[in-house]
């Protein structure tokens, strides 16, 4: 579960963001971005739009049925149990009023590219390791604008204010590329604090419980 882009990032502590402590009304400017990009509410929190899905199909690498013997037959099939699109691309936006993307994991590694704003990611690895880093453009201070989250690693994200005083103009806009393309079958929300506790221990789970949304 190596990721050079995440190794580049400075690891930071996780503190509950100001946007969860008090309501900061999202500005017209940010609402207009969501409108212009035709974003819709995402079940993780925030807003998204799938902007591209490769028309090519590959075999579903996560299918147990997957064997070389019928590779030839499956690569043009649209049956999602046996095939996947090569890739998908989305915009994802979090705002002052929808400021967290709740903890979930995907089978596939996901390439994230920062477009605007600043935020924090929290990763929980299968062995219980927690890594948190800031996504932003202050590269000299260990912020990153590209980060690849390995498959099978839980991730959550939340908005950070650009200035000391949080503002309705604060937002985090990213692009995400998934290979093979996104399917709900490959996606799983973390369901409970008990589940988190099993991974990271009771104390950490108590501290990070709000990442479950
Ligand atoms: N549909 C619902 N959620 C998602 C997502 O995260 N990515 C893509 N591509 N489609 C989705």
PDB file of C-alpha atoms and ligand atoms in Angstrom:
ATOM      1  CA  UNK A   1       0.000   0.000   0.000  1.00  0.00           C
ATOM      2  CA  UNK A   2       2.797   2.347  -0.953  1.00  0.00           C
ATOM      3  CA  UNK A   3       2.037   5.780  -2.379  1.00  0.00           C
ATOM      4  CA  UNK A   4       4.874   8.168  -3.301  1.00  0.00           C
ATOM      5  CA  UNK A   5       2.501  11.152  -3.384  1.00  0.00           C
ATOM      6  CA  UNK A   6       1.430  10.483   0.199  1.00  0.00           C
ATOM      7  CA  UNK A   7       5.042   9.920   1.307  1.00  0.00           C
ATOM      8  CA  UNK A   8       5.682  13.501   0.066  1.00  0.00           C
ATOM      9  CA  UNK A   9       3.052  14.955   2.362  1.00  0.00           C
ATOM     10  CA  UNK A  10       3.777  16.202   5.853  1.00  0.00           C
ATOM     11  CA  UNK A  11       1.773  14.171   8.369  1.00  0.00           C
ATOM     12  CA  UNK A  12      -0.389  16.257  10.709  1.00  0.00           C
ATOM     13  CA  UNK A  13      -2.715  15.799  13.672  1.00  0.00           C
ATOM     14  CA  UNK A  14      -6.445  15.455  13.209  1.00  0.00           C
ATOM     15  CA  UNK A  15      -8.577  18.136  14.842  1.00  0.00           C
ATOM     16  CA  UNK A  16     -12.309  18.484  14.373  1.00  0.00           C
ATOM     17  CA  UNK A  17     -12.726  21.264  11.805  1.00  0.00           C
ATOM     18  CA  UNK A  18     -14.289  24.607  12.663  1.00  0.00           C
ATOM     19  CA  UNK A  19     -17.026  24.017  10.064  1.00  0.00           C
ATOM     20  CA  UNK A  20     -18.425  21.187  12.220  1.00  0.00           C
ATOM     21  CA  UNK A  21     -18.421  23.341  15.379  1.00  0.00           C
ATOM     22  CA  UNK A  22     -20.524  26.182  13.998  1.00  0.00           C
ATOM     23  CA  UNK A  23     -22.566  26.867  10.925  1.00  0.00           C
ATOM     24  CA  UNK A  24     -20.846  28.966   8.248  1.00  0.00           C
ATOM     25  CA  UNK A  25     -23.306  29.772   5.474  1.00  0.00           C
ATOM     26  CA  UNK A  26     -21.954  28.790   2.061  1.00  0.00           C
ATOM     27  CA  UNK A  27     -21.441  31.834  -0.166  1.00  0.00           C
ATOM     28  CA  UNK A  28     -23.220  32.476  -3.473  1.00  0.00           C
ATOM     29  CA  UNK A  29     -19.821  32.245  -5.144  1.00  0.00           C
ATOM     30  CA  UNK A  30     -19.357  28.627  -4.029  1.00  0.00           C
ATOM     31  CA  UNK A  31     -22.974  27.691  -4.794  1.00  0.00           C
ATOM     32  CA  UNK A  32     -22.406  29.077  -8.292  1.00  0.00           C
ATOM     33  CA  UNK A  33     -19.363  26.824  -8.785  1.00  0.00           C
ATOM     34  CA  UNK A  34     -21.525  23.821  -7.858  1.00  0.00           C
ATOM     35  CA  UNK A  35     -24.205  25.005 -10.272  1.00  0.00           C
ATOM     36  CA  UNK A  36     -21.818  25.781 -13.144  1.00  0.00           C
ATOM     37  CA  UNK A  37     -20.193  22.341 -12.821  1.00  0.00           C
ATOM     38  CA  UNK A  38     -23.651  20.682 -12.466  1.00  0.00           C
ATOM     39  CA  UNK A  39     -22.658  18.990  -9.216  1.00  0.00           C
ATOM     40  CA  UNK A  40     -25.140  16.858  -7.246  1.00  0.00           C
ATOM     41  CA  UNK A  41     -25.110  15.785  -3.584  1.00  0.00           C
ATOM     42  CA  UNK A  42     -22.887  12.806  -2.836  1.00  0.00           C
ATOM     43  CA  UNK A  43     -23.745  10.115  -0.256  1.00  0.00           C
ATOM     44  CA  UNK A  44     -20.286  10.658   1.260  1.00  0.00           C
ATOM     45  CA  UNK A  45     -21.140  14.328   1.866  1.00  0.00           C
ATOM     46  CA  UNK A  46     -20.193  17.152  -0.484  1.00  0.00           C
ATOM     47  CA  UNK A  47     -21.090  17.348  -4.147  1.00  0.00           C
ATOM     48  CA  UNK A  48     -19.861  15.610  -7.285  1.00  0.00           C
ATOM     49  CA  UNK A  49     -20.304  15.011 -10.961  1.00  0.00           C
ATOM     50  CA  UNK A  50     -18.933  12.187 -13.049  1.00  0.00           C
ATOM     51  CA  UNK A  51     -17.426  14.044 -16.019  1.00  0.00           C
ATOM     52  CA  UNK A  52     -15.950  11.069 -17.886  1.00  0.00           C
ATOM     53  CA  UNK A  53     -16.291   7.291 -18.090  1.00  0.00           C
ATOM     54  CA  UNK A  54     -14.085   5.354 -20.479  1.00  0.00           C
ATOM     55  CA  UNK A  55     -16.144   3.545 -23.136  1.00  0.00           C
ATOM     56  CA  UNK A  56     -13.655   0.671 -23.026  1.00  0.00           C
ATOM     57  CA  UNK A  57     -14.146  -2.334 -20.755  1.00  0.00           C
ATOM     58  CA  UNK A  58     -11.653  -4.476 -18.895  1.00  0.00           C
ATOM     59  CA  UNK A  59     -12.293  -7.574 -16.859  1.00  0.00           C
ATOM     60  CA  UNK A  60     -13.328  -6.911 -13.277  1.00  0.00           C
ATOM     61  CA  UNK A  61     -10.054  -7.462 -11.391  1.00  0.00           C
ATOM     62  CA  UNK A  62     -12.000  -7.914  -8.126  1.00  0.00           C
ATOM     63  CA  UNK A  63     -14.210 -10.715  -9.385  1.00  0.00           C
ATOM     64  CA  UNK A  64     -13.507 -14.141  -7.892  1.00  0.00           C
ATOM     65  CA  UNK A  65     -14.684 -15.655 -11.135  1.00  0.00           C
ATOM     66  CA  UNK A  66     -11.883 -13.890 -12.915  1.00  0.00           C
ATOM     67  CA  UNK A  67      -9.614 -16.325 -14.717  1.00  0.00           C
ATOM     68  CA  UNK A  68      -7.477 -16.016 -17.793  1.00  0.00           C
ATOM     69  CA  UNK A  69      -9.520 -18.688 -19.538  1.00  0.00           C
ATOM     70  CA  UNK A  70     -12.367 -16.346 -20.324  1.00  0.00           C
ATOM     71  CA  UNK A  71     -10.546 -13.023 -20.411  1.00  0.00           C
ATOM     72  CA  UNK A  72     -11.174 -12.821 -24.165  1.00  0.00           C
ATOM     73  CA  UNK A  73     -14.898 -13.223 -23.697  1.00  0.00           C
ATOM     74  CA  UNK A  74     -15.318 -10.669 -20.917  1.00  0.00           C
ATOM     75  CA  UNK A  75     -13.464  -7.596 -22.104  1.00  0.00           C
ATOM     76  CA  UNK A  76     -16.358  -6.298 -24.189  1.00  0.00           C
ATOM     77  CA  UNK A  77     -19.080  -7.261 -21.717  1.00  0.00           C
ATOM     78  CA  UNK A  78     -20.994  -4.566 -19.804  1.00  0.00           C
ATOM     79  CA  UNK A  79     -21.943  -6.992 -17.019  1.00  0.00           C
ATOM     80  CA  UNK A  80     -20.484  -5.277 -13.938  1.00  0.00           C
ATOM     81  CA  UNK A  81     -19.861  -8.561 -12.136  1.00  0.00           C
ATOM     82  CA  UNK A  82     -17.316  -9.456 -14.807  1.00  0.00           C
ATOM     83  CA  UNK A  83     -16.246  -6.123 -16.270  1.00  0.00           C
ATOM     84  CA  UNK A  84     -15.312  -2.547 -15.424  1.00  0.00           C
ATOM     85  CA  UNK A  85     -14.873   0.605 -17.456  1.00  0.00           C
ATOM     86  CA  UNK A  86     -11.196   1.442 -17.884  1.00  0.00           C
ATOM     87  CA  UNK A  87     -11.543   4.669 -15.883  1.00  0.00           C
ATOM     88  CA  UNK A  88     -13.839   7.330 -14.491  1.00  0.00           C
ATOM     89  CA  UNK A  89     -13.270  10.993 -13.692  1.00  0.00           C
ATOM     90  CA  UNK A  90     -15.218  13.168 -11.261  1.00  0.00           C
ATOM     91  CA  UNK A  91     -15.267  16.622  -9.754  1.00  0.00           C
ATOM     92  CA  UNK A  92     -15.765  16.537  -5.981  1.00  0.00           C
ATOM     93  CA  UNK A  93     -16.544  19.619  -3.905  1.00  0.00           C
ATOM     94  CA  UNK A  94     -16.926  20.137  -0.179  1.00  0.00           C
ATOM     95  CA  UNK A  95     -18.306  23.359   1.225  1.00  0.00           C
ATOM     96  CA  UNK A  96     -18.677  25.144   4.556  1.00  0.00           C
ATOM     97  CA  UNK A  97     -22.128  23.582   5.012  1.00  0.00           C
ATOM     98  CA  UNK A  98     -21.176  20.129   3.691  1.00  0.00           C
ATOM     99  CA  UNK A  99     -17.642  20.112   4.985  1.00  0.00           C
ATOM    100  CA  UNK A 100     -16.781  16.424   5.300  1.00  0.00           C
ATOM    101  CA  UNK A 101     -16.525  13.404   3.045  1.00  0.00           C
ATOM    102  CA  UNK A 102     -17.246  10.532   5.398  1.00  0.00           C
ATOM    103  CA  UNK A 103     -15.031   7.509   5.960  1.00  0.00           C
ATOM    104  CA  UNK A 104     -15.164   4.928   3.171  1.00  0.00           C
ATOM    105  CA  UNK A 105     -12.875   2.768   1.118  1.00  0.00           C
ATOM    106  CA  UNK A 106     -12.643   1.607  -2.489  1.00  0.00           C
ATOM    107  CA  UNK A 107     -11.120  -1.523  -3.997  1.00  0.00           C
ATOM    108  CA  UNK A 108      -9.330   0.683  -6.539  1.00  0.00           C
ATOM    109  CA  UNK A 109      -6.582   3.176  -5.917  1.00  0.00           C
ATOM    110  CA  UNK A 110      -7.900   6.695  -6.481  1.00  0.00           C
ATOM    111  CA  UNK A 111      -5.877   9.529  -8.022  1.00  0.00           C
ATOM    112  CA  UNK A 112      -6.813  12.915  -6.508  1.00  0.00           C
ATOM    113  CA  UNK A 113      -5.867  16.266  -8.042  1.00  0.00           C
ATOM    114  CA  UNK A 114      -6.459  19.529  -6.203  1.00  0.00           C
ATOM    115  CA  UNK A 115      -8.239  22.230  -8.187  1.00  0.00           C
ATOM    116  CA  UNK A 116      -9.085  24.837  -5.540  1.00  0.00           C
ATOM    117  CA  UNK A 117      -9.083  25.463  -1.806  1.00  0.00           C
ATOM    118  CA  UNK A 118      -7.565  23.558   1.093  1.00  0.00           C
ATOM    119  CA  UNK A 119      -8.543  20.521   3.109  1.00  0.00           C
ATOM    120  CA  UNK A 120      -7.349  17.580   5.152  1.00  0.00           C
ATOM    121  CA  UNK A 121      -7.391  13.856   4.404  1.00  0.00           C
ATOM    122  CA  UNK A 122      -7.411  11.085   6.972  1.00  0.00           C
ATOM    123  CA  UNK A 123      -6.423   7.582   5.872  1.00  0.00           C
ATOM    124  CA  UNK A 124      -6.929   4.445   7.944  1.00  0.00           C
ATOM    125  CA  UNK A 125      -4.887   1.487   6.712  1.00  0.00           C
ATOM    126  CA  UNK A 126      -5.921  -2.165   7.143  1.00  0.00           C
ATOM    127  CA  UNK A 127      -3.273  -2.572   9.903  1.00  0.00           C
ATOM    128  CA  UNK A 128      -4.738   0.369  11.842  1.00  0.00           C
ATOM    129  CA  UNK A 129      -2.131   2.953  10.818  1.00  0.00           C
ATOM    130  CA  UNK A 130      -3.616   6.454  10.617  1.00  0.00           C
ATOM    131  CA  UNK A 131      -2.109   9.005   8.227  1.00  0.00           C
ATOM    132  CA  UNK A 132      -3.413  12.543   7.898  1.00  0.00           C
ATOM    133  CA  UNK A 133      -2.136  15.293   5.632  1.00  0.00           C
ATOM    134  CA  UNK A 134      -3.157  18.644   4.222  1.00  0.00           C
ATOM    135  CA  UNK A 135      -4.089  19.107   0.588  1.00  0.00           C
ATOM    136  CA  UNK A 136      -3.285  22.602  -0.622  1.00  0.00           C
ATOM    137  CA  UNK A 137      -0.812  24.608  -2.658  1.00  0.00           C
ATOM    138  CA  UNK A 138       1.671  25.466   0.120  1.00  0.00           C
ATOM    139  CA  UNK A 139       4.169  22.869  -1.099  1.00  0.00           C
ATOM    140  CA  UNK A 140       7.011  24.309   1.009  1.00  0.00           C
ATOM    141  CA  UNK A 141       4.990  23.406   4.113  1.00  0.00           C
ATOM    142  CA  UNK A 142       4.261  19.812   3.101  1.00  0.00           C
ATOM    143  CA  UNK A 143       0.867  20.354   1.525  1.00  0.00           C
ATOM    144  CA  UNK A 144       0.215  18.265  -1.585  1.00  0.00           C
ATOM    145  CA  UNK A 145      -1.905  18.866  -4.683  1.00  0.00           C
ATOM    146  CA  UNK A 146      -1.746  15.283  -5.973  1.00  0.00           C
ATOM    147  CA  UNK A 147      -2.398  12.296  -3.755  1.00  0.00           C
ATOM    148  CA  UNK A 148      -3.067   8.666  -4.610  1.00  0.00           C
ATOM    149  CA  UNK A 149      -5.013   6.728  -2.003  1.00  0.00           C
ATOM    150  CA  UNK A 150      -4.236   3.004  -2.260  1.00  0.00           C
ATOM    151  CA  UNK A 151      -7.098   0.566  -2.763  1.00  0.00           C
ATOM    152  CA  UNK A 152      -8.449  -0.954   0.443  1.00  0.00           C
ATOM    153  CA  UNK A 153      -7.500   2.055   2.588  1.00  0.00           C
ATOM    154  CA  UNK A 154     -10.312   3.952   4.334  1.00  0.00           C
ATOM    155  CA  UNK A 155     -10.358   7.694   3.663  1.00  0.00           C
ATOM    156  CA  UNK A 156     -12.226  10.722   4.911  1.00  0.00           C
ATOM    157  CA  UNK A 157     -11.770  14.370   3.998  1.00  0.00           C
ATOM    158  CA  UNK A 158     -12.749  17.698   5.463  1.00  0.00           C
ATOM    159  CA  UNK A 159     -12.579  21.368   4.618  1.00  0.00           C
ATOM    160  CA  UNK A 160      -9.968  23.699   6.119  1.00  0.00           C
ATOM    161  CA  UNK A 161     -10.350  27.497   6.084  1.00  0.00           C
ATOM    162  CA  UNK A 162      -7.920  29.402   3.843  1.00  0.00           C
ATOM    163  CA  UNK A 163      -7.641  32.266   6.339  1.00  0.00           C
ATOM    164  CA  UNK A 164      -7.737  32.203  10.106  1.00  0.00           C
ATOM    165  CA  UNK A 165     -11.407  33.174  10.104  1.00  0.00           C
ATOM    166  CA  UNK A 166     -13.584  30.530   8.354  1.00  0.00           C
ATOM    167  CA  UNK A 167     -15.630  31.867   5.473  1.00  0.00           C
ATOM    168  CA  UNK A 168     -18.553  30.807   3.288  1.00  0.00           C
ATOM    169  CA  UNK A 169     -16.139  31.235   0.387  1.00  0.00           C
ATOM    170  CA  UNK A 170     -14.033  28.358   1.708  1.00  0.00           C
ATOM    171  CA  UNK A 171     -14.401  25.235  -0.395  1.00  0.00           C
ATOM    172  CA  UNK A 172     -12.313  22.290  -1.554  1.00  0.00           C
ATOM    173  CA  UNK A 173     -12.609  21.352  -5.224  1.00  0.00           C
ATOM    174  CA  UNK A 174     -10.748  18.294  -6.475  1.00  0.00           C
ATOM    175  CA  UNK A 175     -10.712  15.917  -9.429  1.00  0.00           C
ATOM    176  CA  UNK A 176     -10.606  12.155  -8.871  1.00  0.00           C
ATOM    177  CA  UNK A 177      -9.539   9.532 -11.386  1.00  0.00           C
ATOM    178  CA  UNK A 178     -10.394   5.899 -10.643  1.00  0.00           C
ATOM    179  CA  UNK A 179      -8.927   2.941 -12.541  1.00  0.00           C
ATOM    180  CA  UNK A 180     -10.803   0.736 -13.189  1.00  0.00           C
ATOM    181  CA  UNK A 181     -13.858   2.991 -13.291  1.00  0.00           C
ATOM    182  CA  UNK A 182     -16.049   3.637 -10.262  1.00  0.00           C
ATOM    183  CA  UNK A 183     -18.718   1.085  -9.261  1.00  0.00           C
ATOM    184  CA  UNK A 184     -20.680   1.051  -6.016  1.00  0.00           C
ATOM    185  CA  UNK A 185     -19.785  -2.673  -5.744  1.00  0.00           C
ATOM    186  CA  UNK A 186     -16.160  -1.606  -5.184  1.00  0.00           C
ATOM    187  CA  UNK A 187     -17.119   1.000  -2.567  1.00  0.00           C
ATOM    188  CA  UNK A 188     -17.809   0.550   1.135  1.00  0.00           C
ATOM    189  CA  UNK A 189     -18.704   3.025   3.876  1.00  0.00           C
ATOM    190  CA  UNK A 190     -17.362   2.403   7.357  1.00  0.00           C
ATOM    191  CA  UNK A 191     -20.597   1.660   9.194  1.00  0.00           C
ATOM    192  CA  UNK A 192     -19.902   2.137  12.891  1.00  0.00           C
ATOM    193  CA  UNK A 193     -17.580   3.334  15.593  1.00  0.00           C
ATOM    194  CA  UNK A 194     -17.146  -0.327  16.607  1.00  0.00           C
ATOM    195  CA  UNK A 195     -15.709  -1.044  13.201  1.00  0.00           C
ATOM    196  CA  UNK A 196     -13.326   1.886  13.499  1.00  0.00           C
ATOM    197  CA  UNK A 197     -12.437   0.772  17.014  1.00  0.00           C
ATOM    198  CA  UNK A 198     -11.489  -2.691  15.741  1.00  0.00           C
ATOM    199  CA  UNK A 199      -9.034  -1.058  13.349  1.00  0.00           C
ATOM    200  CA  UNK A 200      -7.484   1.737  15.447  1.00  0.00           C
ATOM    201  CA  UNK A 201      -8.433   0.949  19.038  1.00  0.00           C
ATOM    202  CA  UNK A 202     -11.082   2.437  21.285  1.00  0.00           C
ATOM    203  CA  UNK A 203      -9.316   5.671  22.192  1.00  0.00           C
ATOM    204  CA  UNK A 204      -8.556   6.711  18.603  1.00  0.00           C
ATOM    205  CA  UNK A 205     -12.039   5.637  17.497  1.00  0.00           C
ATOM    206  CA  UNK A 206     -13.542   7.927  20.138  1.00  0.00           C
ATOM    207  CA  UNK A 207     -11.347  10.780  18.930  1.00  0.00           C
ATOM    208  CA  UNK A 208     -12.137  10.241  15.228  1.00  0.00           C
ATOM    209  CA  UNK A 209     -15.750   9.091  15.462  1.00  0.00           C
ATOM    210  CA  UNK A 210     -17.000  12.273  13.760  1.00  0.00           C
ATOM    211  CA  UNK A 211     -15.314  11.096  10.516  1.00  0.00           C
ATOM    212  CA  UNK A 212     -18.139   8.555  10.218  1.00  0.00           C
ATOM    213  CA  UNK A 213     -20.430  11.516   9.437  1.00  0.00           C
TER     214      UNK A 213
HETATM  215  N1  LIG B   1     -21.425   7.747  -8.334  1.00  0.00           N
HETATM  216  C1  LIG B   1     -21.617   7.898  -7.026  1.00  0.00           C
HETATM  217  N2  LIG B   1     -20.458   8.159  -6.417  1.00  0.00           N
HETATM  218  C2  LIG B   1     -19.535   8.178  -7.362  1.00  0.00           C
HETATM  219  C3  LIG B   1     -18.148   8.404  -7.339  1.00  0.00           C
HETATM  220  O1  LIG B   1     -17.538   8.652  -6.299  1.00  0.00           O
HETATM  221  N3  LIG B   1     -17.518   8.334  -8.533  1.00  0.00           N
HETATM  222  C4  LIG B   1     -18.181   8.071  -9.688  1.00  0.00           C
HETATM  223  N4  LIG B   1     -17.485   8.016 -10.819  1.00  0.00           N
HETATM  224  N5  LIG B   1     -19.469   7.853  -9.733  1.00  0.00           N
HETATM  225  C5  LIG B   1     -20.143   7.911  -8.584  1.00  0.00           C
END
